[in-house]
Coordinates of C-alpha atoms and ligand atoms in Angstrom, one line a residue:
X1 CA 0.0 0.0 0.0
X2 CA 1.6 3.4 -1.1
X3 CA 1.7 6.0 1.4
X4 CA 3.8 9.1 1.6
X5 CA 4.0 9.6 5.8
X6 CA 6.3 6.8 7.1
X7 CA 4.3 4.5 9.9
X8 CA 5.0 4.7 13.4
X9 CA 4.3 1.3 14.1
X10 CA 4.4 -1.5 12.0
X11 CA 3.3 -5.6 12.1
X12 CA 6.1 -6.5 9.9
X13 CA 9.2 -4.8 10.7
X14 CA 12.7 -6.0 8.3
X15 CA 16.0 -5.3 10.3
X16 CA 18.8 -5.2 7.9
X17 CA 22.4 -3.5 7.7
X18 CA 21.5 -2.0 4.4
X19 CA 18.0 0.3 3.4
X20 CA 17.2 -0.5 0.0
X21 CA 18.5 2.9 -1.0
X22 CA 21.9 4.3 -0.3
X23 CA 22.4 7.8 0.2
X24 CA 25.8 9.5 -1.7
X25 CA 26.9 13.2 -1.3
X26 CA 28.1 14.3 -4.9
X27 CA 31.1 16.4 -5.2
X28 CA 28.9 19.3 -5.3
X29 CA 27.3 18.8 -2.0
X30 CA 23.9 17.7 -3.6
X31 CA 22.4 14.4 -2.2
X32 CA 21.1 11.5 -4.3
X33 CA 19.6 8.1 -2.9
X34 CA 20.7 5.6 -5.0
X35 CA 19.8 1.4 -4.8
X36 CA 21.8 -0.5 -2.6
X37 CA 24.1 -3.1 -4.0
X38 CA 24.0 -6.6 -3.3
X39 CA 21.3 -9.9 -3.4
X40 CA 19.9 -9.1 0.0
X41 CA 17.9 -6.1 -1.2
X42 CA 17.1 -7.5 -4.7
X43 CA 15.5 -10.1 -2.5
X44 CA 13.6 -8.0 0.1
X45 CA 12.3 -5.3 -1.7
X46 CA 9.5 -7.3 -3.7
X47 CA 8.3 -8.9 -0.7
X48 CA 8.3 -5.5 1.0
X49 CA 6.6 -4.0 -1.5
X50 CA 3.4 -6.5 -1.5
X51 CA 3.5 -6.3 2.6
X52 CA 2.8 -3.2 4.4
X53 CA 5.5 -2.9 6.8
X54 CA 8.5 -0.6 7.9
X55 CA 12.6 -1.9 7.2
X56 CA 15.1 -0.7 9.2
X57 CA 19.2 -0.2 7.8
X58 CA 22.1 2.0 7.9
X59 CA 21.4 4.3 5.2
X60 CA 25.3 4.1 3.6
X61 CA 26.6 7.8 5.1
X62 CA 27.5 9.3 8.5
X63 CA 24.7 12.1 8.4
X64 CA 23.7 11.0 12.5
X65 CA 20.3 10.6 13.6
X66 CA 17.5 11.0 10.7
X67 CA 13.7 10.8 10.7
X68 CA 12.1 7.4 9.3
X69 CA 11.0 8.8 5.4
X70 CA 8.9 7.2 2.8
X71 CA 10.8 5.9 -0.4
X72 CA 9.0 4.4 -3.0
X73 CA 5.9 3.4 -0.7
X74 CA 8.2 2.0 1.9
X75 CA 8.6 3.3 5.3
X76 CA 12.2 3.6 5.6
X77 CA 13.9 4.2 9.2
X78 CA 17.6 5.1 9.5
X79 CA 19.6 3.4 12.1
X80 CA 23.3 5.8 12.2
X81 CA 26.5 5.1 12.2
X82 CA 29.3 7.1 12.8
X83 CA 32.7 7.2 11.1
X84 CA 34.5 4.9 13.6
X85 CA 31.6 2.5 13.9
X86 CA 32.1 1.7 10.1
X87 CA 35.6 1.3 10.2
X88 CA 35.0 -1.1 13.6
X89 CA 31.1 -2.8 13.0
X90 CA 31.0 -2.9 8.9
X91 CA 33.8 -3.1 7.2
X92 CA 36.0 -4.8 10.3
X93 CA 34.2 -7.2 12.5
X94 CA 31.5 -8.0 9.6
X95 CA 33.5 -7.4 6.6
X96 CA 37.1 -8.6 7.9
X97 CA 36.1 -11.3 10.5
X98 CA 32.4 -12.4 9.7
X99 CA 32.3 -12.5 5.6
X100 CA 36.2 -14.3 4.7
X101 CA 35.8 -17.1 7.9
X102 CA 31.7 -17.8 6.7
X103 CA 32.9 -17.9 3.0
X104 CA 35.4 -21.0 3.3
X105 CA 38.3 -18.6 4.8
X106 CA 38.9 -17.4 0.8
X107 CA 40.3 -14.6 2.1
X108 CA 41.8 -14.5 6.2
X109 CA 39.7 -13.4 8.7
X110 CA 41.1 -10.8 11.2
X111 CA 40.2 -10.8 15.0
X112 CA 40.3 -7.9 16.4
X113 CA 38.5 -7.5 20.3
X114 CA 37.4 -3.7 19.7
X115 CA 35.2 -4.2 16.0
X116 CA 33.3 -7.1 18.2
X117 CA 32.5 -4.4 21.0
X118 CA 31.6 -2.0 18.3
X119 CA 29.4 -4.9 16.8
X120 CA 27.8 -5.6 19.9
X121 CA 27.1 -1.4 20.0
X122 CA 26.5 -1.4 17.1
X123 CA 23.5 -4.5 17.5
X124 CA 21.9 -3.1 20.5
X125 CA 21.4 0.1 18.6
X126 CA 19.4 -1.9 15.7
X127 CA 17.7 -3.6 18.1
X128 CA 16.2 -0.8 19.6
X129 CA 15.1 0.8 17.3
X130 CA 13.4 -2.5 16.4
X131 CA 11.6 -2.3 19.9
X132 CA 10.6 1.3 18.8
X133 CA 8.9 1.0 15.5
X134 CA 7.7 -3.0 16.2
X135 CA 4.0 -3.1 17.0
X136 CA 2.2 -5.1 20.0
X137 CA 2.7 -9.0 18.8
X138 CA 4.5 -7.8 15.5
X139 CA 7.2 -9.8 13.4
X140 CA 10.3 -8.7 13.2
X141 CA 12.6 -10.5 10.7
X142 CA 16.2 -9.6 11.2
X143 CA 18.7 -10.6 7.7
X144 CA 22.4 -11.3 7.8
X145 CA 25.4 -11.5 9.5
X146 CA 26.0 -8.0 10.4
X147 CA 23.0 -8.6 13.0
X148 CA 23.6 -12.0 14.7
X149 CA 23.4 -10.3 17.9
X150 CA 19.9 -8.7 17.2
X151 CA 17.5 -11.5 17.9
X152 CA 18.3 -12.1 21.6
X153 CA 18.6 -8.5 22.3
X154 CA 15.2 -7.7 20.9
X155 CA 13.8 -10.2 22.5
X156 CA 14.9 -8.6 25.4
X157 CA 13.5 -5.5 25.3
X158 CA 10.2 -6.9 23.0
X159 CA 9.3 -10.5 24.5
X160 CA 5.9 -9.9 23.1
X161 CA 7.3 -10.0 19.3
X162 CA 7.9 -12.8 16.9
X163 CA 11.5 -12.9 15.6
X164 CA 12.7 -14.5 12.7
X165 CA 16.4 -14.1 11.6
X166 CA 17.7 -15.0 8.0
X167 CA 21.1 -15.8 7.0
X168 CA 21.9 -14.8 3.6
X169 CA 25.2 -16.0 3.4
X170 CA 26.9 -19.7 3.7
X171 CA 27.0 -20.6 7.8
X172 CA 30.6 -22.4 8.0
X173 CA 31.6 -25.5 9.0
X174 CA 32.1 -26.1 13.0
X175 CA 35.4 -26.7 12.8
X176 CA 36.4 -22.6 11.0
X177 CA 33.5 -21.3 13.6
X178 CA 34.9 -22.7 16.2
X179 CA 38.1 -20.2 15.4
X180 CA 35.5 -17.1 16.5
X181 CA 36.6 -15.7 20.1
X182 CA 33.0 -14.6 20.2
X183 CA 31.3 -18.4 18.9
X184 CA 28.9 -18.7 22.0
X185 CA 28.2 -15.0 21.9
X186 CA 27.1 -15.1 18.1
X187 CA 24.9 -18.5 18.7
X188 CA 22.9 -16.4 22.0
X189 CA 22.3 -13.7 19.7
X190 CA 20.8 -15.7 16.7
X191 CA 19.3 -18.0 19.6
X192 CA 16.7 -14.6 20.3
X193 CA 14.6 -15.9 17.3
X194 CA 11.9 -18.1 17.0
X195 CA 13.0 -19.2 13.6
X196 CA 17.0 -19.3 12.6
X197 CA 16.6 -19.4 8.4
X198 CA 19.5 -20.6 6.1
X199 CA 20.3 -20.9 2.5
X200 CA 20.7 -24.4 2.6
X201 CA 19.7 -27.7 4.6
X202 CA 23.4 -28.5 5.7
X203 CA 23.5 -25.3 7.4
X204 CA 20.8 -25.5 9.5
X205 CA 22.2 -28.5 10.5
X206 CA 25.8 -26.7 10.9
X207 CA 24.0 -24.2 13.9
X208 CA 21.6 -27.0 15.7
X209 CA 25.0 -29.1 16.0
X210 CA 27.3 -26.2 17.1
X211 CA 24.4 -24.9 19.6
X212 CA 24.5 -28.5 21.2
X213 CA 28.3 -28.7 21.3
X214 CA 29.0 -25.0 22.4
X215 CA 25.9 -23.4 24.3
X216 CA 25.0 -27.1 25.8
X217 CA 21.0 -26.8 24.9
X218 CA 18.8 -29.8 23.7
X219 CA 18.0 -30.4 20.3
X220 CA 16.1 -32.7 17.7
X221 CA 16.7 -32.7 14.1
X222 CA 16.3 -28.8 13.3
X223 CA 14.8 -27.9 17.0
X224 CA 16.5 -26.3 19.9
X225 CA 15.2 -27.0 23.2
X226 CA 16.1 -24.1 25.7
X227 CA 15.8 -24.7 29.2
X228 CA 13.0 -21.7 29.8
X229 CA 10.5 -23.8 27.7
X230 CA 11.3 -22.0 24.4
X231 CA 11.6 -23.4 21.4
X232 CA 13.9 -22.2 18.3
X233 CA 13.4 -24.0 15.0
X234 CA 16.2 -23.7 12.3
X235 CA 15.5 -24.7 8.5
X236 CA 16.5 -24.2 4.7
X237 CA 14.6 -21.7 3.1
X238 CA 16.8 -21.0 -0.4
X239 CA 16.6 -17.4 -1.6
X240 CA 15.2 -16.3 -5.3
X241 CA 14.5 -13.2 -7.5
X242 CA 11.0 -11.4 -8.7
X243 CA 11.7 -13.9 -11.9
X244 CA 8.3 -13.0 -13.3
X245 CA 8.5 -9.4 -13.3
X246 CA 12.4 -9.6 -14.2
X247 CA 11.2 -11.8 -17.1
X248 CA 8.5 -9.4 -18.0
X249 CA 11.0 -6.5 -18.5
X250 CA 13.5 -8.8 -20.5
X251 CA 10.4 -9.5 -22.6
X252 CA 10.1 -5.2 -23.4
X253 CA 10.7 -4.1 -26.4
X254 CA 13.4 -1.6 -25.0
X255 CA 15.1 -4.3 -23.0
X256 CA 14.8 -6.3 -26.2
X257 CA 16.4 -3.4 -28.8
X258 CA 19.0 -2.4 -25.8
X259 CA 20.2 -6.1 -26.3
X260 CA 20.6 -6.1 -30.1
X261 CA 22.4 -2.7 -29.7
X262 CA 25.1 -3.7 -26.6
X263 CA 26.0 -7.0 -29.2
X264 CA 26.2 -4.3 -32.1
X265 CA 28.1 -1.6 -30.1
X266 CA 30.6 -5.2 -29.2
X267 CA 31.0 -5.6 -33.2
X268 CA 28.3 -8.3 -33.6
X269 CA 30.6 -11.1 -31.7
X270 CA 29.8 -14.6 -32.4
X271 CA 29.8 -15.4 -28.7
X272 CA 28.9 -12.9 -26.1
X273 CA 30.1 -14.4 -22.6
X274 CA 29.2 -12.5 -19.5
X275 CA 30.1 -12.3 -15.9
X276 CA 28.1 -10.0 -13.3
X277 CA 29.3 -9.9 -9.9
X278 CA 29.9 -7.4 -7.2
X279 CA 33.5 -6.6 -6.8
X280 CA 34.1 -9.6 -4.3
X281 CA 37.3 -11.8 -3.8
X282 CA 34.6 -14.9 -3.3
X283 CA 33.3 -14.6 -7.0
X284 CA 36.4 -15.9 -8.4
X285 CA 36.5 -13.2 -11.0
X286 CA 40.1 -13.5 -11.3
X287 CA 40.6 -17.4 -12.1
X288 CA 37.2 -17.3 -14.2
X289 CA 39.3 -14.2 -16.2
X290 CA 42.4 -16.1 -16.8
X291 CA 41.1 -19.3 -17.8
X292 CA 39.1 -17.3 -20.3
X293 CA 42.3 -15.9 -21.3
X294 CA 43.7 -19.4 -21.7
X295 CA 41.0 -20.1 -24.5
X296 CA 41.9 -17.2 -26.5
X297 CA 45.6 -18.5 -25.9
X298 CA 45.3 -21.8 -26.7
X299 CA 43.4 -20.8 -29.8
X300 CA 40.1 -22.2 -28.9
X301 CA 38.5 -19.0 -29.0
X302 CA 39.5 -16.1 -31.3
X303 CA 39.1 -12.3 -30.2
X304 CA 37.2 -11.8 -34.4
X305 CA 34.8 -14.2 -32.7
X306 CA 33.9 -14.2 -29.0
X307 CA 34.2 -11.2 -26.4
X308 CA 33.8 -11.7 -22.4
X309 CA 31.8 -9.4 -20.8
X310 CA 32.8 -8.3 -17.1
X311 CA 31.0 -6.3 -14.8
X312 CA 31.7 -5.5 -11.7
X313 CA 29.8 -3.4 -9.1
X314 CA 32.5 -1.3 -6.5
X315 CA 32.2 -2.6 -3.2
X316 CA 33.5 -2.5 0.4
X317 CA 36.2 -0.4 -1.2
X318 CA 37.8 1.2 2.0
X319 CA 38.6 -2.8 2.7
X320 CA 42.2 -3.7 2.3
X321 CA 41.3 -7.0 0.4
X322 CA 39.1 -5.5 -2.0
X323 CA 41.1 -2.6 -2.7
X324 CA 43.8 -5.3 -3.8
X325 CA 41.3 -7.4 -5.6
X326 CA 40.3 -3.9 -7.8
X327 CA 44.3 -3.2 -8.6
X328 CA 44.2 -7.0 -9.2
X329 CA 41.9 -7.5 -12.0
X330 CA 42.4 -4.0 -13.3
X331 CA 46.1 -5.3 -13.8
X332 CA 44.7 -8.8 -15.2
X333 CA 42.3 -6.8 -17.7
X334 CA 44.9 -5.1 -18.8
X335 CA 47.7 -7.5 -19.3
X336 CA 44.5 -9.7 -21.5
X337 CA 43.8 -6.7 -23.3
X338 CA 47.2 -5.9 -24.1
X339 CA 48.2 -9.0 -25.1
X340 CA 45.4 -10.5 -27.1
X341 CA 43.5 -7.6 -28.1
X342 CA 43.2 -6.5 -31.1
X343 CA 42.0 -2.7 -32.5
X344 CA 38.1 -2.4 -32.0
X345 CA 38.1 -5.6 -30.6
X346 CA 39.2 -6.2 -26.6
X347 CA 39.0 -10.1 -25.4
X348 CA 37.8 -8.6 -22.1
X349 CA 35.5 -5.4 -22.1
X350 CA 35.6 -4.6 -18.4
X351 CA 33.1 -2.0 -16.7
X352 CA 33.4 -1.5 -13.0
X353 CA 30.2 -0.1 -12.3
X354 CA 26.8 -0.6 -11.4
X355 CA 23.7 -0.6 -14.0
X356 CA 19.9 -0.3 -13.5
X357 CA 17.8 -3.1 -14.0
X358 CA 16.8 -2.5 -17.4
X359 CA 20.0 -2.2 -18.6
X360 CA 21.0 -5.2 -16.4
X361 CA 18.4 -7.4 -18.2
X362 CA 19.3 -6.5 -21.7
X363 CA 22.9 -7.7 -21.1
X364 CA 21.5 -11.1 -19.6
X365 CA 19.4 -11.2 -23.0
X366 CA 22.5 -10.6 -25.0
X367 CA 24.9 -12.8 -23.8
X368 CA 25.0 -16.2 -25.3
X369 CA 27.0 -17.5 -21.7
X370 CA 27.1 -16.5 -18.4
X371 CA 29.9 -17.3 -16.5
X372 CA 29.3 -17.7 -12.7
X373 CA 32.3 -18.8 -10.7
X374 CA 32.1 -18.0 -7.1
X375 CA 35.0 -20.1 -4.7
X376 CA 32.1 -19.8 -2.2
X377 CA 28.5 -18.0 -2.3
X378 CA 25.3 -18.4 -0.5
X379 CA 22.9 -18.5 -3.6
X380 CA 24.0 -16.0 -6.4
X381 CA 20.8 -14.2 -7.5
X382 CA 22.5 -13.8 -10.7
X383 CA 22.4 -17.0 -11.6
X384 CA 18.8 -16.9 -11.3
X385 CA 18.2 -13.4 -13.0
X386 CA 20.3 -14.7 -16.2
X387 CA 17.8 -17.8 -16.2
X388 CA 14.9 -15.5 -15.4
X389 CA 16.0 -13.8 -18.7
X390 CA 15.8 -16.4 -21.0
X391 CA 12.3 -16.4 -22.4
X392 CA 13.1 -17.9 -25.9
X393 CA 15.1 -20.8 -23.8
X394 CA 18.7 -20.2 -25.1
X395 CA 21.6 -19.1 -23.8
X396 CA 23.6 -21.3 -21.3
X397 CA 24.7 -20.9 -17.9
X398 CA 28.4 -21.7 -16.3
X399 CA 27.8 -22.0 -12.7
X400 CA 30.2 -22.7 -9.7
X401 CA 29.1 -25.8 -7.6
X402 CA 30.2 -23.9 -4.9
X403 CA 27.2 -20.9 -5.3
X404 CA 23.8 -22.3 -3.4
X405 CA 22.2 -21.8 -6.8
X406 CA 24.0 -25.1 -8.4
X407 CA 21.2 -27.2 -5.8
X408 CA 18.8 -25.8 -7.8
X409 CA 20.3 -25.1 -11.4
X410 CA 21.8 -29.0 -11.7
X411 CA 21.1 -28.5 -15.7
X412 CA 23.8 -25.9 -15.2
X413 CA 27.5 -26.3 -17.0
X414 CA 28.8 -27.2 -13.3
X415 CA 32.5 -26.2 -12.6
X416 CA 35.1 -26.3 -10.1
X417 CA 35.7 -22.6 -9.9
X418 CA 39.7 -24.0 -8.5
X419 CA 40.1 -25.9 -11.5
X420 CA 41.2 -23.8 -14.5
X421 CA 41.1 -26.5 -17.1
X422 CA 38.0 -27.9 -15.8
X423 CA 36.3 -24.3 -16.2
X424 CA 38.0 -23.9 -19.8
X425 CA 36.3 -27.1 -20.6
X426 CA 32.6 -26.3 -19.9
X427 CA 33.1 -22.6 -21.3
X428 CA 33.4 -24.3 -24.6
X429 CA 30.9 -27.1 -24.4
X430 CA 28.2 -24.5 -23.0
X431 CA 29.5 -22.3 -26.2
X432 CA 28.9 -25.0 -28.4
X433 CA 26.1 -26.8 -27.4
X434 CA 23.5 -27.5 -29.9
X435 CA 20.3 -25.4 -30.1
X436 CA 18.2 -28.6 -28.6
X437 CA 20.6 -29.1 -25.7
X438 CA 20.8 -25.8 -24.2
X439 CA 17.3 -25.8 -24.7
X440 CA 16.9 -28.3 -22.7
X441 CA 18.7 -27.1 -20.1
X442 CA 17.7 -24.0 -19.9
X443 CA 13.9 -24.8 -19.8
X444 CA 14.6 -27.1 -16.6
X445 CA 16.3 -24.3 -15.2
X446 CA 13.5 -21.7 -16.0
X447 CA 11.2 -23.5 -14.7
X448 CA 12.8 -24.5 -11.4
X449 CA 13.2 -20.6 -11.0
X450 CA 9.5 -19.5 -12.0
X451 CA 8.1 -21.6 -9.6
X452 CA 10.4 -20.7 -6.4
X453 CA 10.4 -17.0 -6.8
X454 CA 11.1 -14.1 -3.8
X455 CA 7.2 -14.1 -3.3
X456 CA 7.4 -18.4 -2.3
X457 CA 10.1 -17.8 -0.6
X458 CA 9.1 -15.1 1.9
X459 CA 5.5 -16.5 2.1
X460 CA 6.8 -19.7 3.1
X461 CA 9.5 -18.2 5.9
X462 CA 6.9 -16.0 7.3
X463 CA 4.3 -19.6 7.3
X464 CA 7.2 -21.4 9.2
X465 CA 7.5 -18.4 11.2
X466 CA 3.7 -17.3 12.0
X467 CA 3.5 -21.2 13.2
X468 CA 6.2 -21.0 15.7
X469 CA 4.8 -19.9 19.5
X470 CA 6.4 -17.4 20.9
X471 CA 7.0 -17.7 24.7
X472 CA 4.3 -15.1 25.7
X473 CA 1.7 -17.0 24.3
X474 CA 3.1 -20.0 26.3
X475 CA 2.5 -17.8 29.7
X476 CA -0.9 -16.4 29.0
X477 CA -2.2 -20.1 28.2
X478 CA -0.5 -21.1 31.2
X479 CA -1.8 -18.4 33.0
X480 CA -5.3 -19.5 31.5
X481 CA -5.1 -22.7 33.0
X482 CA -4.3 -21.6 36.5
Ligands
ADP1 P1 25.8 -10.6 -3.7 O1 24.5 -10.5 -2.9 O2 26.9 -11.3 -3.0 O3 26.2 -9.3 -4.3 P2 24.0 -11.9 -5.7 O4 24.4 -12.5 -7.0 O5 23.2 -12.8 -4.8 O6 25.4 -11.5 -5.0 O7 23.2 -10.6 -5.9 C1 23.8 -9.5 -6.6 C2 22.7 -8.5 -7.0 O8 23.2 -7.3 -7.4 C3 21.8 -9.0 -8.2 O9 20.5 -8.7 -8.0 C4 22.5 -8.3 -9.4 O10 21.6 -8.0 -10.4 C5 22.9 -7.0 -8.7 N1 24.1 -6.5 -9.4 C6 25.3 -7.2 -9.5 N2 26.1 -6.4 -10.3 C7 25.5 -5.3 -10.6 C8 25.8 -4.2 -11.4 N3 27.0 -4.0 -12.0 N4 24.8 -3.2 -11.6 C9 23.6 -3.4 -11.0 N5 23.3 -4.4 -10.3 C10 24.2 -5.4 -10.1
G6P2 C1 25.7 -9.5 0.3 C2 25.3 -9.5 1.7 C3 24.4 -8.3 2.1 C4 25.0 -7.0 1.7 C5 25.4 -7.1 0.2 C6 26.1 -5.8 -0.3 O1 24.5 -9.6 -0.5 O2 24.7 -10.8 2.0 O3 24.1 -8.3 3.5 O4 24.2 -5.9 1.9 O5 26.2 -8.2 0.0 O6 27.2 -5.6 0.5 P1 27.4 -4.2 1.4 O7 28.6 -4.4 2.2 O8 27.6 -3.1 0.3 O9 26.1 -4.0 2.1

């Protein structure tokens, strides 16, 4: 429901790090609110938009307290943070400790005792503000691991609220967890919910065993037993995209002339091969770059013929490990394009910048492969918005058995993002599949992806969720009985 004055109280309240629009300061000093990067938002905006509630995030800047505001029908409420707190709570303890030790340790995690204080600050202040906006008896879903803490602190202040929690990203195994100084801590916190939601069934089972071995608490298959009589349930609950309205605008006739004109502006390759990713170290741009470079090498590909794609969407860029990543594959691009380039016609045409939908779909519609390589990744949306894309069921997807997408996208060219030759191999059997065999695949895929959109997703996490009992129910029926 559309509404210009932001709510004061709300029944469904989202907690996450990011609002759905980020706010930059131009060189001018004019302010713009632009989309926020990243799956997590790509995710939750539908499903806020078809449920009348009010999200809560960190709005991108230092501007200190704001009023909540209305963007796009959505009651937005800042949560601050100051200079230091980003340096400490975002881009140390979550994007330093949490991100490289729950992605496979692709990168090293740093531990560092000050960023987890400035976490912990930094979670009671989301939390509440979620005790402020919530309604009487309201849900409250909290999302990712910038807010593990926020569960049990809400449900401190709110015992009267339903909490859910969703992790969006992989949970690790036990034994790189255990490494965390703060392991019990982080368990408590997501412990605060009623329902503890991953991307995938082995990571439910990750948290129920970890909460047995480290916090010492009952449990049966995907149930926790605490001793006050509460109950948290964990599950799988595997993330998707708005794949009918993304497939509605690849269907456009804009989208559909903006496609014809990228391949034309490209020369009219061939083979258009594409990779989209935010500029992360865990999507494996680098090794999916050089064994594309290998194929031009080797001579199975020719640069008259095919071009790769790459875009990449800045991010975290104040972090050490992606600064080096950037100079990394700017070097690699460079070194490609110098050496097997030719005039008018790069191997690698590499934009590092971020695209509005529209313009996002009519590259997913142009490319004849996408390339998706991630060493580690809780879904990759992508995956799903290239499939989402492919109405006329062509095109042909390279996919990383390592992304939570390859459970669901099994007719997928599966690689070994490590193994070089192995990913050389399926680029050129996905490029030259027959018409019938990609076909094949790619209706499997499309189908898989229509039927477990956003909307399925978040109607079925907020079923599991509405189905839970919270403990105050417990008391008044108890209370009842006396
Ligand atoms: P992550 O959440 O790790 O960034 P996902 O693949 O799950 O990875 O989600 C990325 C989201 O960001 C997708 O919705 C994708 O369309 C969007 N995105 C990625 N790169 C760009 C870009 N260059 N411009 C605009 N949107 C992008
Ligand atoms: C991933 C995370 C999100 C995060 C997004 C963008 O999708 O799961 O929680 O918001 O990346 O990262 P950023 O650090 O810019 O918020």
């Amino acid at each position: 429901m559309a509404t210009d004055t932001p709510k004061q109280s709300a029944d469904l309240v989202v907690v996450a790090n990011r609002l759905p629009v980020d706010r930059t300061v131009n060189p001018d000093g004019s302010v713009e609110w632009r989309r926020s990067p990243g799956g997590l938002v790509t995710a939750i905006q539908p499903v806020m938009r078809d449920n009348d509630g009010a999200w809560l995030g960190w709005s991108g800047g230092t501007e200190g307290e704001t009023e909540p505001f209305v963007d796009d029908g959505l009651t937005l409420v800042p949560v601050p943070l100051s200079e230091q707190e980003i340096a400490e709570f975002y881009e140390g303890f979550s994007n330093s400790t949490l991100w490289p030790l729950y992605h496979d340790v692709v990168a090293k995690p740093e531990f560092h005792r000050e960023w987890f204080d400035s976490y912990e600050t930094v979670n009671q202040r989301f939390a509440q503000k979620a005790a402020e906006v919530a309604a009487e008896g309201a849900m409250v879903w909290v999302h990712d691991y910038q807010l593990q803490l926020v569960p049990a602190m809400l449900r401190a202040l709110r015992p009267d609220l339903r909490i859910g929690f969703f992790l969006h990203i992989p949970f690790p195994p036990t034994e790189l967890f255990q490494q965390l100084p703060w392991r019990r801590r982080l368990l408590e916190g997501l412990l605060g919910a009623d329902l503890v939601g991953f991307q995938r069934p082995g990571a439910a089972a990750n948290f129920v065993r970890l909460v047995r071995q480290r916090v010492g608490h009952k449990t049966h298959r995907d149930t926790v037993y605490l001793p006050d009589g509460r109950r948290v349930e964990a599950g799988a609950f595997p993330i998707s995209i708005d794949s009918h309205g993304l497939e509605e605008l690849a269907r456009s006739e804009s989208v559909q002339s903006r496609a014809k004109e990228i391949r034309g502006q490209l020369g009219n390759p061939r083979w258009l091969l594409l990779g989209v990713d935010r500029l992360d170290y865990t999507k494996g741009i680098y090794a999916r770059l050089r064994a594309y470079s290998e194929l031009l090498n080797d001579g199975a590909l020719d640069v008259e013929d095919a071009v790769f794609v790459q875009v990449a969407t800045p991010s975290r860029e104040r972090v050490e490990q992606y600064r080096r990543l950037r100079d990394d594959i700017d070097r690699l691009v460079g070194r490609i394009n110098g050496d097997l380039g030719r005039i008018g016609r790069p191997a690698i045409s590499y934009l590092h910048t971020s695209y509005p939908r529209e313009e996002m779909a009519a590259l997913y519609q142009a490319a004849d492969v996408m390339v998706i390589t991630p060493l580690r990744d809780g879904m990759n949306l992508v995956a799903k918005e290239y499939v989402a894309c492919r109405f006329q069921d062509d095109g042909a997807l390279v996919l990383s058995e390592f992304a939570g997408a390859a459970d669901e996208l099994r007719q997928a060219y599966l690689v070994n993002p490590y193994d070089i030759n192995g990913m050389k191999g399926a680029i050129l059997e996905a490029l030259t599949a027959s018409p019938k065999e990609k076909g094949r695949r790619m209706r499997a895929m499309r189908k898989s992806v229509a039927e477990n959109d956003v909307k399925a997703w978040a109607s079925e996490y907020l079923r599991v969720l509405s189905e839970t009992e919270p403990m105050h129910d417990k008391h008044v029926r108890s209370s009842e009985r006396r």
